[in-house]
Amino acid sequence: DDLFEGTTDGIDLFVQESGTLGFTAGRVPEEILPEVEAVDGVAQAVPSVQGFAQMIGKDGAPIGGSGPPTFGFSILPVDFEISMTSFVDGRLPG
């Protein structure tokens, strides 16, 4: 419960392709973003991507192996009011 509540604070609606769920969800065309932003009551519409990922080391070799799956997802700029992530330590790459 804590994970779900912590990652969805401030989010009232999540738009995704019909008939899909979670990491198997299809893509929603970015062209609908202005339409979502124009809905009465929408304070902020934030596009994002997520899926399975493989971490790669500086040497170009995969990190990890047969452990749990790793997920990759977009990180919102700090000026967005809503974010499903937070940093415990470190910074954005780049």
Backbone as a printed PyTorch tensor [residue, N CA C, xyz], in Angstrom:
tensor([[[  0.8090,  -1.1970,   0.0000],
         [  0.0000,   0.0000,   0.0000],
         [  0.8550,   1.2650,   0.0000]],

        [[  1.9410,   1.2720,   0.7950],
         [  2.7910,   2.4600,   0.8680],
         [  3.4070,   2.7890,  -0.4830]],

        [[  3.8500,   1.7630,  -1.2310],
         [  4.4500,   2.0030,  -2.5400],
         [  3.4320,   2.6270,  -3.4800]],

        [[  2.2260,   2.0660,  -3.5340],
         [  1.1990,   2.5960,  -4.4260],
         [  0.8370,   4.0220,  -4.0470]],

        [[  0.6030,   4.2510,  -2.7580],
         [  0.2240,   5.5920,  -2.3130],
         [  1.3430,   6.5960,  -2.5530]],

        [[  2.5830,   6.2080,  -2.3350],
         [  3.7070,   7.1150,  -2.5120],
         [  3.9750,   7.4750,  -3.9550]],

        [[  3.6500,   6.5770,  -4.8780],
         [  3.9380,   6.8460,  -6.2860],
         [  2.7790,   7.4970,  -7.0130]],

        [[  1.6430,   7.6150,  -6.3680],
         [  0.4850,   8.1970,  -7.0450],
         [ -0.0640,   9.4330,  -6.3380]],

        [[  0.6530,   9.9550,  -5.3540],
         [  0.2020,  11.1740,  -4.6790],
         [  0.0000,  12.2840,  -5.7040]],

        [[ -1.1370,  12.9250,  -5.6760],
         [ -1.4220,  14.0360,  -6.5730],
         [ -1.9070,  13.6340,  -7.9480]],

        [[ -2.0110,  12.3360,  -8.2090],
         [ -2.4710,  11.8620,  -9.5170],
         [ -3.9080,  11.3790,  -9.3850]],

        [[ -4.8000,  11.9820, -10.1530],
         [ -6.2030,  11.5970, -10.1180],
         [ -6.6120,  10.7590, -11.3150]],

        [[ -5.8590,  10.8440, -12.4030],
         [ -6.2150,  10.1270, -13.6290],
         [ -4.9500,   9.7110, -14.3560]],

        [[ -4.9600,   8.4840, -14.8620],
         [ -3.8300,   7.9430, -15.6170],
         [ -4.3780,   7.4630, -16.9440]],

        [[ -3.8950,   8.0090, -18.0610],
         [ -4.4060,   7.6710, -19.3920],
         [ -3.4850,   6.6530, -20.0420]],

        [[ -4.0510,   5.5270, -20.4950],
         [ -3.2790,   4.5440, -21.2540],
         [ -4.1910,   3.8410, -22.2440]],

        [[ -3.5870,   3.1020, -23.1540],
         [ -4.3390,   2.3990, -24.1850],
         [ -5.3740,   1.4710, -23.5460]],

        [[ -6.5610,   1.3630, -24.1320],
         [ -7.6100,   0.5130, -23.5700],
         [ -7.2280,  -0.9580, -23.6740]],

        [[ -7.6710,  -1.7350, -22.6860],
         [ -7.4450,  -3.1750, -22.6960],
         [ -6.0550,  -3.5930, -22.2790]],

        [[ -5.2530,  -2.6690, -21.7430],
         [ -3.8970,  -3.0010, -21.3270],
         [ -3.6880,  -2.5900, -19.8820]],

        [[ -2.6260,  -3.1070, -19.2760],
         [ -2.3670,  -2.8070, -17.8770],
         [ -0.8690,  -2.7860, -17.6170]],

        [[ -0.4080,  -1.8040, -16.8650],
         [  0.9690,  -1.7640, -16.3950],
         [  2.0150,  -1.7270, -17.4810]],

        [[  3.0810,  -2.5180, -17.2900],
         [  4.2210,  -2.4960, -18.1980],
         [  3.9250,  -3.1080, -19.5590]],

        [[  2.7770,  -3.7480, -19.7200],
         [  2.4190,  -4.2990, -21.0280],
         [  1.5740,  -3.3190, -21.8330]],

        [[  1.3060,  -2.1650, -21.2660],
         [  0.4410,  -1.1870, -21.9320],
         [  1.0540,  -0.6990, -23.2370]],

        [[  0.1900,  -0.4930, -24.2200],
         [  0.6430,   0.0680, -25.4860],
         [  0.8520,   1.5630, -25.3680]],

        [[  1.3130,   2.1460, -26.4180],
         [  1.5820,   3.5820, -26.4160],
         [  0.3280,   4.3810, -26.7410]],

        [[  0.2190,   5.5230, -26.1070],
         [ -0.8300,   6.4810, -26.4110],
         [ -0.1690,   7.5620, -27.2630]],

        [[ -0.7460,   7.9080, -28.3980],
         [ -0.1100,   8.9070, -29.2710],
         [  0.0990,  10.2410, -28.5530]],

        [[  1.2940,  10.8080, -28.6860],
         [  1.5780,  12.0750, -28.0140],
         [  0.7100,  13.2100, -28.5340]],

        [[  0.1110,  13.0250, -29.6960],
         [ -0.7460,  14.0560, -30.2780],
         [ -1.9860,  14.3260, -29.4340]],

        [[ -2.3550,  13.3960, -28.5230],
         [ -3.5430,  13.6350, -27.6930],
         [ -3.2230,  14.4620, -26.4490]],

        [[ -1.9400,  14.7400, -26.1940],
         [ -1.5810,  15.5140, -25.0020],
         [ -2.3130,  16.8500, -24.9290]],

        [[ -2.3660,  17.6440, -26.0040],
         [ -3.1180,  18.9030, -25.9270],
         [ -4.6010,  18.6870, -25.6040]],

        [[ -5.1610,  17.6000, -26.0910],
         [ -6.5660,  17.2920, -25.8040],
         [ -6.7510,  16.9860, -24.3190]],

        [[ -5.8320,  16.2310, -23.7400],
         [ -5.8980,  15.9180, -22.3100],
         [ -5.6980,  17.1930, -21.4910]],

        [[ -4.7370,  18.0270, -21.8840],
         [ -4.4800,  19.2830, -21.1690],
         [ -5.6820,  20.2170, -21.2040]],

        [[ -6.4940,  20.1340, -22.2600],
         [ -7.6410,  21.0250, -22.4250],
         [ -8.8670,  20.5920, -21.6210]],

        [[ -8.8400,  19.4020, -21.0310],
         [ -9.9840,  18.9300, -20.2470],
         [-10.1420,  19.8160, -19.0180]],

        [[-11.3720,  20.2630, -18.7700],
         [-11.6660,  21.1190, -17.6290],
         [-11.2320,  20.4350, -16.3340]],

        [[-10.4720,  21.1310, -15.5220],
         [-10.0250,  20.6020, -14.2420],
         [ -8.6340,  19.9890, -14.2650]],

        [[ -8.0570,  19.7930, -15.4460],
         [ -6.7060,  19.2310, -15.5300],
         [ -5.7000,  20.3290, -15.2080]],

        [[ -4.9540,  20.1450, -14.1250],
         [ -3.9430,  21.1230, -13.7290],
         [ -2.6250,  20.8710, -14.4450]],

        [[ -2.3440,  19.6120, -14.7160],
         [ -1.0760,  19.2670, -15.3420],
         [ -1.2090,  17.9130, -16.0260]],

        [[ -0.7610,  17.8240, -17.2660],
         [ -0.7310,  16.5620, -18.0130],
         [  0.7320,  16.2570, -18.3170]],

        [[  1.1810,  15.0750, -17.9250],
         [  2.5970,  14.7400, -18.0090],
         [  2.7920,  13.4490, -18.7860]],

        [[  3.4140,  13.5120, -19.9620],
         [  3.6930,  12.2820, -20.7100],
         [  4.8590,  11.5290, -20.0770]],

        [[  4.8360,  10.2090, -20.1760],
         [  5.9340,   9.4100, -19.6390],
         [  6.0470,   8.0990, -20.4080]],

        [[  7.1770,   7.4410, -20.2470],
         [  7.3940,   6.1170, -20.8300],
         [  7.9050,   5.1890, -19.7420]],

        [[  7.6330,   3.9030, -19.9040],
         [  8.1210,   2.9060, -18.9550],
         [  8.2060,   1.5590, -19.6490]],

        [[  9.0340,   0.6920, -19.1150],
         [  9.1780,  -0.6370, -19.6910],
         [ 10.3230,  -1.3890, -19.0440]],

        [[ 10.6090,  -2.5630, -19.5610],
         [ 11.7240,  -3.3500, -19.0540],
         [ 13.0240,  -2.7490, -19.5710]],

        [[ 14.0940,  -2.8230, -18.7820],
         [ 15.3650,  -2.2030, -19.1550],
         [ 16.5310,  -3.0820, -18.7100]],

        [[ 17.6770,  -2.8710, -19.3060],
         [ 18.9100,  -3.5570, -18.9150],
         [ 19.9700,  -2.5020, -18.6360]],

        [[ 20.5090,  -2.5110, -17.4390],
         [ 21.5770,  -1.5760, -17.0950],
         [ 22.8620,  -2.0340, -17.7790]],

        [[ 23.6290,  -1.0770, -18.2960],
         [ 24.8870,  -1.3590, -18.9820],
         [ 26.0110,  -0.6320, -18.2490]],

        [[ 27.1010,  -1.3360, -17.9640],
         [ 28.2450,  -0.7530, -17.2750],
         [ 29.0980,   0.1010, -18.1950]],

        [[ 30.0800,   0.7990, -17.6110],
         [ 30.9820,   1.6470, -18.3930],
         [ 31.7240,   0.8540, -19.4600]],

        [[ 31.9290,  -0.4490, -19.2030],
         [ 32.6370,  -1.2920, -20.1630],
         [ 31.7340,  -1.8010, -21.2820]],

        [[ 30.4600,  -1.4240, -21.2490],
         [ 29.5190,  -1.8440, -22.2840],
         [ 28.8580,  -3.1800, -22.0200]],

        [[ 29.2110,  -3.8300, -20.9150],
         [ 28.6340,  -5.1370, -20.5800],
         [ 27.4020,  -4.9600, -19.6960]],

        [[ 26.4120,  -5.8610, -19.8360],
         [ 25.2180,  -5.7920, -18.9900],
         [ 25.5710,  -5.9540, -17.5140]],

        [[ 24.8790,  -5.2220, -16.6530],
         [ 25.0410,  -5.3360, -15.2080],
         [ 23.9140,  -6.2130, -14.6950]],

        [[ 24.2190,  -7.1180, -13.7890],
         [ 23.2020,  -7.9930, -13.2320],
         [ 23.0980,  -9.2700, -14.0270]],

        [[ 22.0280,  -9.9740, -13.7860],
         [ 21.8810, -11.2450, -14.4820],
         [ 20.5120, -11.8210, -14.3090]],

        [[ 20.4590, -12.9130, -13.5800],
         [ 19.2060, -13.6630, -13.4830],
         [ 18.3780, -13.2670, -12.2650]],

        [[ 18.5580, -12.0710, -11.7700],
         [ 17.7810, -11.6010, -10.6300],
         [ 16.4160, -11.1080, -11.0560]],

        [[ 15.7980, -10.2870, -10.2260],
         [ 14.4770,  -9.7500, -10.5720],
         [ 14.5670,  -8.8520, -11.8030]],

        [[ 13.4490,  -8.6330, -12.4710],
         [ 13.4720,  -7.7680, -13.6600],
         [ 13.8170,  -6.3290, -13.2830]],

        [[ 14.4140,  -5.6300, -14.2260],
         [ 14.7060,  -4.2120, -14.0180],
         [ 13.7780,  -3.3960, -14.8990]],

        [[ 13.3740,  -2.2690, -14.4020],
         [ 12.4410,  -1.4180, -15.1220],
         [ 13.0990,  -0.0860, -15.4510]],

        [[ 12.7590,   0.4380, -16.5950],
         [ 13.2100,   1.7610, -16.9850],
         [ 12.0050,   2.6610, -17.1650]],

        [[ 12.1430,   3.9150, -16.7760],
         [ 11.0330,   4.8510, -16.9230],
         [ 11.5570,   6.2700, -16.9850]],

        [[ 10.7580,   7.1310, -17.5680],
         [ 11.1530,   8.5330, -17.6710],
         [ 11.0980,   9.1880, -16.2980]],

        [[ 11.9340,  10.1950, -16.1330],
         [ 11.9630,  10.9580, -14.8880],
         [ 11.5300,  12.3770, -15.2210]],

        [[ 10.6050,  12.8920, -14.4500],
         [ 10.0740,  14.2270, -14.7070],
         [ 11.0230,  15.3020, -14.2180]],

        [[ 11.0860,  16.4260, -14.9070],
         [ 11.8830,  17.5540, -14.4170],
         [ 11.3880,  17.9920, -13.0450]],

        [[ 12.2610,  18.5730, -12.2530],
         [ 11.9000,  18.9500, -10.8840],
         [ 10.8110,  20.0060, -10.8170]],

        [[ 10.5470,  20.7190, -11.9130],
         [  9.5260,  21.7600, -11.8630],
         [  8.1140,  21.2130, -12.0690]],

        [[  7.9670,  19.9140, -12.2910],
         [  6.6350,  19.3230, -12.3800],
         [  6.1150,  19.0960, -10.9670]],

        [[  4.8400,  19.3980, -10.7630],
         [  4.2590,  19.2590,  -9.4360],
         [  4.0560,  17.8070,  -9.0420]],

        [[  3.8830,  16.9340, -10.0270],
         [  3.6790,  15.5250,  -9.7230],
         [  4.8570,  14.7260, -10.2490]],

        [[  5.2390,  13.7250,  -9.5270],
         [  6.3060,  12.8340,  -9.9640],
         [  6.1240,  11.5050,  -9.2620]],

        [[  6.3310,  10.4200,  -9.9830],
         [  6.2030,   9.0970,  -9.3860],
         [  7.5460,   8.6150,  -8.8410]],

        [[  8.5730,   9.4430,  -8.8790],
         [  9.8970,   9.0550,  -8.4020],
         [ 10.4970,  10.1470,  -7.5340]],

        [[ 11.4510,   9.7550,  -6.7360],
         [ 12.2340,  10.7130,  -5.9680],
         [ 13.6290,  10.1260,  -5.7890]],

        [[ 14.6170,  10.9870,  -5.6220],
         [ 15.9880,  10.5390,  -5.4250],
         [ 16.2930,  10.4500,  -3.9430]],

        [[ 16.8400,   9.3250,  -3.5200],
         [ 17.3250,   9.1860,  -2.1560],
         [ 18.7300,   9.7660,  -2.0860]],

        [[ 19.4990,   9.5330,  -3.1580],
         [ 20.8660,  10.0170,  -3.2380],
         [ 21.2350,  10.1580,  -4.7080]],

        [[ 22.1190,  11.0540,  -5.0240],
         [ 22.5730,  11.1880,  -6.4030],
         [ 21.8350,  12.2620,  -7.1720]],

        [[ 21.9300,  12.1650,  -8.5110],
         [ 21.3500,  13.1880,  -9.3800],
         [ 20.9670,  12.5620, -10.7150]],

        [[ 20.3120,  13.3510, -11.5430],
         [ 19.9940,  12.9020, -12.8960],
         [ 21.2850,  12.7250, -13.6900]],

        [[ 21.3150,  11.7870, -14.6250],
         [ 22.5160,  11.6420, -15.4550],
         [ 22.7010,  12.8500, -16.3630]],

        [[ 23.9370,  13.0500, -16.7780],
         [ 24.1870,  14.1110, -17.7470],
         [ 25.0440,  15.1980, -17.3070]]])
